[in-house]
Short mmCIF file of C-alpha atoms and ligand atoms in Angstrom, two decimals:
data_model
loop_
_atom_site.label_atom_id
_atom_site.label_comp_id
_atom_site.label_asym_id
_atom_site.label_seq_id
_atom_site.Cartn_x
_atom_site.Cartn_y
_atom_site.Cartn_z
CA MET A 136 16.05 -9.06 -20.16
CA LYS A 137 12.27 -8.73 -20.49
CA ILE A 138 10.19 -8.07 -17.39
CA THR A 139 6.42 -7.97 -17.00
CA ILE A 140 5.28 -5.86 -14.05
CA VAL A 141 1.80 -6.27 -12.56
CA ALA A 142 -0.22 -3.53 -10.86
CA GLY A 143 -3.89 -3.67 -9.95
CA VAL A 144 -4.72 -1.35 -7.06
CA ARG A 145 -3.75 2.00 -5.54
CA PRO A 146 -0.88 0.87 -3.30
CA ASN A 147 0.55 -1.21 -6.17
CA PHE A 148 0.88 1.92 -8.33
CA VAL A 149 2.93 3.63 -5.61
CA LYS A 150 5.32 0.64 -5.48
CA VAL A 151 5.67 -0.04 -9.22
CA ALA A 152 6.44 3.64 -9.85
CA ALA A 153 9.75 3.19 -8.02
CA ILE A 154 10.55 -0.09 -9.81
CA ILE A 155 9.80 1.34 -13.26
CA HIS A 156 11.95 4.40 -12.59
CA ALA A 157 14.82 2.15 -11.48
CA ILE A 158 14.47 0.11 -14.71
CA GLN A 159 14.39 3.28 -16.80
CA HIS A 160 17.58 4.41 -15.05
CA GLN A 161 19.33 1.16 -16.03
CA GLN A 162 18.07 1.55 -19.61
CA LYS A 163 19.68 5.00 -19.74
CA LEU A 164 22.94 3.40 -18.57
CA GLY A 165 22.72 1.09 -21.59
CA VAL A 166 21.59 -2.11 -19.82
CA ASN A 167 19.51 -4.39 -22.05
CA ILE A 168 16.35 -4.44 -19.96
CA SER A 169 12.77 -3.80 -21.05
CA PHE A 170 9.42 -4.00 -19.32
CA ARG A 171 5.72 -4.32 -19.97
CA LEU A 172 3.40 -2.83 -17.37
CA ILE A 173 0.11 -4.71 -17.01
CA HIS A 174 -2.78 -3.03 -15.18
CA THR A 175 -5.29 -5.68 -14.15
CA GLY A 176 -8.06 -3.08 -13.76
CA GLN A 177 -8.89 -4.14 -10.19
CA HIS A 178 -9.00 -0.41 -9.29
CA TYR A 179 -10.32 1.60 -12.22
CA ASP A 180 -11.86 4.75 -10.70
CA VAL A 181 -9.92 7.91 -11.64
CA HIS A 182 -9.31 8.74 -7.95
CA MET A 183 -7.89 5.26 -7.27
CA SER A 184 -5.95 4.69 -10.48
CA GLY A 185 -5.56 7.29 -13.27
CA ALA A 186 -4.46 10.10 -10.95
CA PHE A 187 -1.53 7.99 -9.73
CA PHE A 188 -0.18 7.38 -13.22
CA ASN A 189 -0.11 11.13 -13.91
CA GLN A 190 1.30 12.29 -10.58
CA LEU A 191 3.91 9.55 -10.20
CA ASN A 192 5.03 9.69 -13.80
CA ILE A 193 4.17 6.04 -14.45
CA PRO A 194 3.99 5.26 -18.18
CA SER A 195 0.60 4.16 -19.53
CA PRO A 196 0.14 0.43 -19.07
CA HIS A 197 1.00 -1.66 -22.14
CA SER A 198 -2.22 -3.53 -21.48
CA ASN A 199 -5.22 -3.12 -19.17
CA LEU A 200 -6.98 -6.40 -18.39
CA GLU A 201 -10.06 -4.41 -17.26
CA VAL A 202 -11.32 -7.02 -14.83
CA GLY A 203 -13.31 -4.50 -12.78
CA LYS A 204 -15.70 -5.59 -10.04
CA GLY A 205 -16.55 -9.13 -8.98
CA THR A 206 -16.40 -11.61 -6.14
CA GLN A 207 -12.99 -12.86 -5.06
CA ALA A 208 -13.33 -15.96 -7.22
CA GLU A 209 -14.64 -14.01 -10.22
CA GLN A 210 -11.81 -11.49 -10.04
CA THR A 211 -9.16 -14.17 -9.51
CA ALA A 212 -10.43 -16.21 -12.44
CA ALA A 213 -10.81 -13.22 -14.77
CA ILE A 214 -7.30 -11.95 -13.98
CA MET A 215 -5.77 -15.42 -14.45
CA ILE A 216 -7.44 -15.97 -17.82
CA LYS A 217 -6.48 -12.56 -19.18
CA PHE A 218 -2.98 -12.51 -17.71
CA GLU A 219 -2.28 -15.97 -19.15
CA GLN A 220 -3.21 -14.62 -22.60
CA GLU A 221 -0.93 -11.63 -22.04
CA LEU A 222 1.97 -13.90 -21.03
CA LEU A 223 1.46 -16.18 -24.03
CA SER A 224 1.49 -13.22 -26.43
CA ASN A 225 4.39 -11.41 -24.75
CA THR A 226 6.44 -13.95 -22.85
CA PRO A 227 8.85 -12.27 -20.41
CA ASP A 228 11.93 -13.62 -18.66
CA TRP A 229 10.56 -12.46 -15.29
CA VAL A 230 7.25 -11.38 -13.82
CA ILE A 231 7.35 -8.90 -10.93
CA VAL A 232 4.36 -8.78 -8.59
CA VAL A 233 4.06 -6.39 -5.64
CA GLY A 234 2.06 -6.42 -2.41
CA ASP A 235 -0.73 -8.77 -1.44
CA VAL A 236 -3.90 -8.14 -3.42
CA THR A 237 -5.99 -10.41 -5.64
CA SER A 238 -4.02 -9.28 -8.71
CA THR A 239 -0.74 -10.23 -7.00
CA MET A 240 -1.98 -13.75 -6.30
CA ALA A 241 -3.83 -14.38 -9.57
CA CYS A 242 -0.95 -13.20 -11.76
CA THR A 243 1.57 -15.25 -9.78
CA LEU A 244 -0.54 -18.36 -10.26
CA ALA A 245 -0.94 -17.75 -13.99
CA ALA A 246 2.79 -17.12 -14.50
CA VAL A 247 4.06 -20.01 -12.38
CA LYS A 248 1.79 -22.43 -14.23
CA LEU A 249 3.42 -21.30 -17.49
CA ASN A 250 6.85 -21.90 -15.90
CA ILE A 251 7.65 -18.20 -15.95
CA ILE A 252 9.72 -17.08 -12.98
CA VAL A 253 8.10 -14.65 -10.56
CA ALA A 254 9.72 -12.18 -8.16
CA HIS A 255 7.58 -10.98 -5.25
CA VAL A 256 8.23 -7.49 -3.90
CA GLU A 257 7.15 -7.14 -0.23
CA ALA A 258 7.47 -10.88 0.36
CA GLY A 259 7.37 -12.57 3.77
CA ILE A 260 5.18 -10.14 5.72
CA ARG A 261 2.51 -11.89 7.80
CA SER A 262 -0.37 -10.75 10.00
CA TYR A 263 -1.11 -14.38 11.01
CA ASP A 264 -4.78 -13.52 10.53
CA ARG A 265 -6.25 -15.58 7.71
CA SER A 266 -9.60 -13.81 7.94
CA MET A 267 -7.84 -11.00 5.99
CA LEU A 268 -7.90 -11.97 2.36
CA GLU A 269 -4.54 -10.23 1.88
CA GLU A 270 -2.95 -12.75 4.28
CA VAL A 271 -4.20 -15.63 2.13
CA ASN A 272 -2.80 -13.90 -0.95
CA ARG A 273 0.61 -13.43 0.74
CA ILE A 274 0.84 -17.08 1.74
CA VAL A 275 -0.17 -18.38 -1.70
CA VAL A 276 2.24 -16.08 -3.53
CA ASP A 277 5.18 -16.87 -1.23
CA CYS A 278 4.53 -20.62 -1.55
CA ILE A 279 4.94 -20.65 -5.31
CA CYS A 280 7.06 -17.71 -6.47
CA ASP A 281 10.77 -17.89 -7.15
CA LEU A 282 12.45 -14.80 -5.75
CA PHE A 283 11.61 -12.82 -2.63
CA TYR A 284 12.37 -9.13 -2.04
CA THR A 285 11.68 -8.10 1.55
CA THR A 286 11.10 -4.84 3.39
CA THR A 287 12.58 -6.03 6.73
CA GLU A 288 14.94 -8.69 8.10
CA GLU A 289 11.96 -10.06 10.02
CA ALA A 290 10.13 -10.79 6.75
CA SER A 291 13.27 -12.51 5.44
CA SER A 292 13.45 -14.69 8.59
CA GLN A 293 9.78 -15.59 8.20
CA LEU A 294 10.43 -16.87 4.67
CA GLU A 295 13.39 -18.92 5.90
CA LYS A 296 11.14 -20.44 8.58
CA GLU A 297 8.74 -21.39 5.79
CA GLY A 298 11.56 -23.27 4.05
CA ILE A 299 12.62 -20.79 1.38
CA PRO A 300 16.37 -21.10 0.60
CA ARG A 301 18.31 -18.06 1.82
CA GLU A 302 19.78 -17.34 -1.63
CA LYS A 303 16.29 -16.63 -2.99
CA ILE A 304 15.57 -13.97 -0.33
CA VAL A 305 16.92 -10.44 -0.67
CA PHE A 306 16.34 -7.76 1.96
CA VAL A 307 16.07 -4.61 -0.14
CA GLY A 308 13.98 -2.09 1.84
CA ASN A 309 10.67 -0.53 1.00
CA THR A 310 9.53 0.59 -2.47
CA MET A 311 6.65 2.58 -0.92
CA VAL A 312 9.26 4.64 0.90
CA ASP A 313 11.24 5.00 -2.35
CA THR A 314 8.30 6.78 -3.95
CA LEU A 315 7.82 8.95 -0.88
CA VAL A 316 11.49 9.96 -0.83
CA ALA A 317 11.41 10.70 -4.56
CA ASN A 318 8.38 12.98 -4.17
CA LEU A 319 9.02 14.74 -0.85
CA GLU A 320 9.87 18.00 -2.61
CA ARG A 321 6.84 17.76 -4.92
CA LEU A 322 4.01 17.41 -2.39
CA VAL A 323 0.93 19.49 -3.18
CA GLN A 324 -1.31 21.30 -0.70
CA PRO A 325 -4.83 20.07 -1.53
CA ASP A 326 -7.61 22.61 -2.20
CA LEU A 327 -9.43 21.36 0.89
CA TRP A 328 -6.63 22.85 3.03
CA ASN A 329 -8.17 26.32 2.69
CA ASP A 330 -11.78 25.08 2.41
CA PHE A 331 -11.49 23.36 5.81
CA GLU A 332 -9.17 26.07 7.24
CA LEU A 333 -6.50 23.52 8.16
CA LYS A 334 -3.27 24.37 9.93
CA THR A 335 0.00 22.42 10.15
CA GLN A 336 -0.36 19.84 12.97
CA GLY A 337 -3.87 21.21 13.52
CA PHE A 338 -5.88 18.26 12.20
CA LEU A 339 -6.22 14.49 12.35
CA LEU A 340 -6.09 12.40 9.15
CA LEU A 341 -8.42 9.39 8.96
CA THR A 342 -8.63 6.50 6.48
CA MET A 343 -10.88 3.44 6.91
CA HIS A 344 -11.78 0.84 4.33
CA ARG A 345 -11.27 -2.65 5.80
CA PRO A 346 -14.45 -4.77 5.95
CA SER A 347 -13.98 -5.28 9.72
CA ASN A 348 -14.30 -1.51 10.25
CA VAL A 349 -16.73 -0.30 7.62
CA ASP A 350 -19.04 -3.15 6.65
CA HIS A 351 -21.18 -3.06 9.81
CA PRO A 352 -22.83 0.36 10.15
CA LYS A 353 -23.14 0.14 13.95
CA VAL A 354 -19.46 -0.71 14.46
CA PHE A 355 -18.40 1.89 11.92
CA GLN A 356 -20.54 4.62 13.54
CA GLN A 357 -19.25 3.73 17.02
CA LYS A 358 -15.62 4.03 15.93
CA ILE A 359 -16.17 7.26 14.03
CA ASN A 360 -17.97 8.80 17.02
CA ALA A 361 -15.22 7.71 19.44
CA ILE A 362 -12.52 9.29 17.27
CA ALA A 363 -14.45 12.52 16.68
CA ASN A 364 -15.34 12.96 20.38
CA ALA A 365 -11.82 12.25 21.64
CA VAL A 366 -10.21 14.96 19.49
CA SER A 367 -13.07 17.49 19.24
CA PRO A 368 -12.89 20.34 18.24
CA LEU A 369 -9.81 19.28 16.19
CA PRO A 370 -10.86 18.86 12.54
CA ILE A 371 -10.57 15.38 11.05
CA VAL A 372 -9.91 14.99 7.33
CA PHE A 373 -11.39 11.77 5.97
CA PRO A 374 -10.56 10.89 2.33
CA VAL A 375 -13.14 8.20 1.75
CA HIS A 376 -12.31 4.98 -0.13
CA PRO A 377 -15.08 3.95 -2.63
CA ARG A 378 -15.99 0.90 -0.54
CA THR A 379 -16.49 3.12 2.52
CA GLN A 380 -18.41 5.73 0.48
CA LYS A 381 -20.84 3.03 -0.60
CA ASN A 382 -21.38 1.90 3.00
CA ILE A 383 -21.90 5.45 4.30
CA ALA A 384 -24.47 6.12 1.56
CA SER A 385 -26.38 2.85 2.00
CA SER A 386 -26.52 2.99 5.82
CA GLY A 387 -27.48 6.68 5.94
CA MET A 388 -25.09 7.13 8.85
CA GLN A 389 -24.39 10.62 10.16
CA LEU A 390 -20.83 11.86 10.47
CA PRO A 391 -19.92 14.12 13.42
CA ASP A 392 -19.46 17.85 12.66
CA ASN A 393 -15.66 17.90 13.01
CA ILE A 394 -15.23 15.25 10.28
CA PHE A 395 -14.61 16.64 6.79
CA VAL A 396 -15.04 14.07 4.06
CA THR A 397 -13.47 14.16 0.64
CA ASN A 398 -12.94 11.81 -2.30
CA PRO A 399 -9.74 9.73 -2.23
CA LEU A 400 -6.88 12.17 -2.77
CA GLY A 401 -4.07 12.14 -5.28
CA TYR A 402 -0.77 10.80 -3.93
CA LEU A 403 0.95 14.19 -3.71
CA GLU A 404 -1.98 15.75 -1.85
CA PHE A 405 -2.41 12.78 0.49
CA MET A 406 1.27 12.76 1.42
CA TYR A 407 1.09 16.52 2.05
CA LEU A 408 -1.67 15.80 4.57
CA ILE A 409 0.24 12.95 6.26
CA LYS A 410 3.34 15.12 6.57
CA ASN A 411 1.42 18.00 8.12
CA ALA A 412 -1.07 16.07 10.29
CA LYS A 413 -1.02 16.02 14.09
CA GLY A 414 -1.69 12.31 13.82
CA ILE A 415 -3.29 9.61 11.72
CA VAL A 416 -5.94 7.00 12.42
CA THR A 417 -6.04 4.33 9.73
CA ASP A 418 -6.66 0.70 8.86
CA SER A 419 -4.28 0.80 5.89
CA GLY A 420 -0.93 -0.98 5.98
CA GLY A 421 0.86 1.38 3.59
CA VAL A 422 -0.17 4.47 5.52
CA THR A 423 1.50 3.10 8.70
CA GLU A 424 4.78 2.82 6.77
CA GLU A 425 4.51 6.33 5.40
CA ALA A 426 3.65 7.71 8.87
CA THR A 427 6.65 5.88 10.32
CA PHE A 428 8.97 7.27 7.68
CA LEU A 429 7.69 10.82 8.25
CA GLY A 430 7.66 10.46 12.07
CA ILE A 431 3.92 11.20 12.37
CA PRO A 432 1.96 9.53 15.23
CA CYS A 433 -0.29 6.78 13.88
CA MET A 434 -3.04 4.55 15.31
CA THR A 435 -4.13 1.41 13.48
CA LEU A 436 -7.72 0.23 13.72
CA ARG A 437 -6.87 -3.44 13.32
CA SER A 438 -6.10 -6.31 15.70
CA SER A 439 -3.01 -7.46 13.83
CA THR A 440 -0.42 -6.02 11.53
CA GLU A 441 1.81 -7.61 8.94
CA ARG A 442 4.13 -4.61 9.42
CA PRO A 443 5.16 -4.99 13.10
CA GLU A 444 8.20 -2.75 12.59
CA THR A 445 5.84 0.24 12.28
CA CYS A 446 4.91 -0.43 15.95
CA THR A 447 8.22 -1.66 17.39
CA ILE A 448 10.43 0.89 15.62
CA GLY A 449 8.03 3.39 14.12
CA THR A 450 5.23 5.70 15.21
CA ASN A 451 2.36 3.22 15.00
CA VAL A 452 0.16 1.85 17.83
CA LEU A 453 -2.10 -1.14 17.20
CA ILE A 454 -5.55 -0.31 18.59
CA GLY A 455 -7.54 -3.40 17.61
CA GLU A 456 -11.10 -3.26 18.96
CA ASP A 457 -10.06 -1.55 22.21
CA MET A 458 -12.06 1.69 22.23
CA ASP A 459 -10.53 2.73 25.57
CA LEU A 460 -7.05 2.42 24.07
CA LEU A 461 -8.23 4.42 21.06
CA THR A 462 -9.56 7.22 23.27
CA SER A 463 -6.51 7.30 25.57
CA SER A 464 -4.12 7.25 22.58
CA LEU A 465 -5.98 10.14 20.95
CA LYS A 466 -5.88 12.10 24.24
CA GLN A 467 -2.11 11.51 24.43
CA LEU A 468 -1.77 12.74 20.89
CA ILE A 469 -3.70 15.92 21.68
CA GLN A 470 -1.44 16.49 24.72
CA GLY A 471 1.55 16.24 22.40
CA LYS A 472 2.83 13.03 24.04
CA TRP A 473 3.89 10.25 21.70
CA LYS A 474 6.51 7.54 21.81
CA GLY A 475 9.91 8.07 20.21
CA SER A 476 10.46 6.37 16.87
CA ASN A 477 13.02 5.52 14.22
CA ILE A 478 13.06 4.58 10.56
CA PRO A 479 13.57 0.86 9.86
CA ASP A 480 16.80 -0.28 8.21
CA LEU A 481 17.13 0.24 4.46
CA TRP A 482 14.00 2.41 4.24
CA ASP A 483 16.23 4.88 2.45
CA GLY A 484 14.64 5.44 -0.96
CA ARG A 485 16.83 2.90 -2.78
CA ALA A 486 14.92 -0.39 -2.54
CA ALA A 487 13.85 -0.43 -6.21
CA GLU A 488 17.42 0.27 -7.30
CA ARG A 489 18.55 -2.79 -5.26
CA ILE A 490 15.77 -4.94 -6.75
CA VAL A 491 16.65 -4.08 -10.34
CA GLN A 492 20.37 -4.51 -9.76
CA ASP A 493 19.75 -7.90 -8.17
CA LEU A 494 17.55 -9.01 -11.08
CA ILE A 495 20.22 -7.94 -13.56
CA SER A 496 22.91 -9.81 -11.60
CA ARG A 497 20.82 -13.01 -11.67
CA SER A 498 19.86 -12.76 -15.28
CA PRO A 499 21.21 -15.25 -17.78
CA PHE A 500 19.26 -13.42 -20.55
N1 UDP B 143 -3.29 6.98 -0.76
C1 UDP B 143 -3.48 8.13 -1.53
N2 UDP B 143 -4.63 8.86 -1.37
C2 UDP B 143 -5.58 8.53 -0.44
C3 UDP B 143 -5.35 7.38 0.36
C4 UDP B 143 -4.21 6.62 0.16
O1 UDP B 143 -2.62 8.48 -2.34
O2 UDP B 143 -6.61 9.25 -0.34
C5 UDP B 143 -2.08 6.15 -1.02
C6 UDP B 143 -1.03 6.18 0.07
O3 UDP B 143 0.25 6.07 -0.50
C7 UDP B 143 -1.31 4.92 0.84
C8 UDP B 143 -1.71 3.99 -0.29
O4 UDP B 143 -2.47 4.80 -1.15
O5 UDP B 143 -0.21 4.39 1.50
C9 UDP B 143 -2.40 2.77 0.24
O6 UDP B 143 -3.74 2.87 0.26
P1 UDP B 143 -4.74 1.77 0.79
O7 UDP B 143 -5.13 2.19 2.15
O8 UDP B 143 -5.79 1.66 -0.24
O9 UDP B 143 -3.95 0.39 0.77
P2 UDP B 143 -3.42 -0.57 1.89
O10 UDP B 143 -2.19 0.05 2.45
O11 UDP B 143 -4.51 -0.74 2.90
O12 UDP B 143 -3.12 -1.85 1.18
#
C-alpha cells in the first residue's frame, strides 16, 4: 500500500510525526506499506518548520513544493498545481491530509479530482464561524474526502449530521496528543528559562497569532496590556509567531515590562513551558488540546472553538472579546483556583496506530 502524506505548517508536522512513526512500526512488522511525505512549503522558516523535523524525528520530505507566501488564492492554486504534478509522477493508493490549513484543502482538491482517495485526520471539528479561513477549509475537505478520522465522538456525530455514512467515520483519538505522549520524557528546558529567571508554575505562557487578535494594533495592545496588568508581576513568556512579529514591528507597539518575547520555540522546549506554566493564554487550537492533556489552566482568546471538549472536559475557558472575563479568569488563576478537568476519551497516545491499522484493514492493495 502506497500512501502520500501532506504537511504544510507547524501543527501539521506535530500530527504527521505520529502517523509516520506508526507506519514505520508496521513496516518493521513486515507489512507492505510505504509512504511519501510532501511538504507544501506553506511554513518554511526554520523556527516554524525545520526544527520540527529534527526534534520529532520526521524523515526529510520526499518533495517540498516550496509554495511560500501568497494570498489565499495564490497559495491554494500553487499547491494544487504542484501537488497534482507530484500525484501524477508518484500515484499513491491513499492521500492522508491532517488539520485544516490551506495545504489540507488544496491537496484534498487536487487528489480527489484525480480520483485518488483521501483520508482526513482531525475530520468533523467545527467552530461554526466561517470568518475563520480554517473553518472553510474543514468544510470543503469534509465535503469531498473519502475517509474521516476523528478526535472526538462529537466530531463523528457532526459528520453523520452532514450525511457522511457511519462506516467512513472512525473515532481514533488525537495525533497531537500521540506526539506529546511520545515525547513527554524528552522535553527540553529552553535557554530562556535561566535568562528570564523562570520557576515552575511561576510564569504565564502566551501565544497569539490569529488575525482577529493581532492584525489591529489597538486591539492587540489592549489585550496584551489587560493580560500583563492582571498577572503583574508574574512574568509572561511570549513565543512570537512570524505574523505577530511582523505586526509588532510595523505598529511600533510597546510591550509591558513583564512580557518576555522570544522567537517561536522548538516543540520540545515549547512543551516544557506548557507543562511547567501556571497557565496559558492562547488563540491556538492545538495548544488548548495540549494544555488539556497536561492539566494546565488555559484561556482562549477567541469567540468560538472547534475543540469544545477542551472547555467541557478539559482545562480551557473561552474568553472571546470579554476583557472582564479575561481579567477575572487571570485573577482566579493567580489565586490558584481553576476548574477540575479530565482527558477526553481515546486521547491516549495511540491514535496514529489506530489510523494506520484501519487503513491497512481497508486496503485492497
Ligand atoms: N508550537 C511549538 N512552538 C511554539 C508554538 C507552538 O512547538 O513556539 C507547537 C505546539 O505543538 C502547538 C502547535 O505548534 O500546539 C500549534 O501551533 P499554532 O498555534 O501555530 O497552530 P494552531 O493550533 O493555531 O493551528
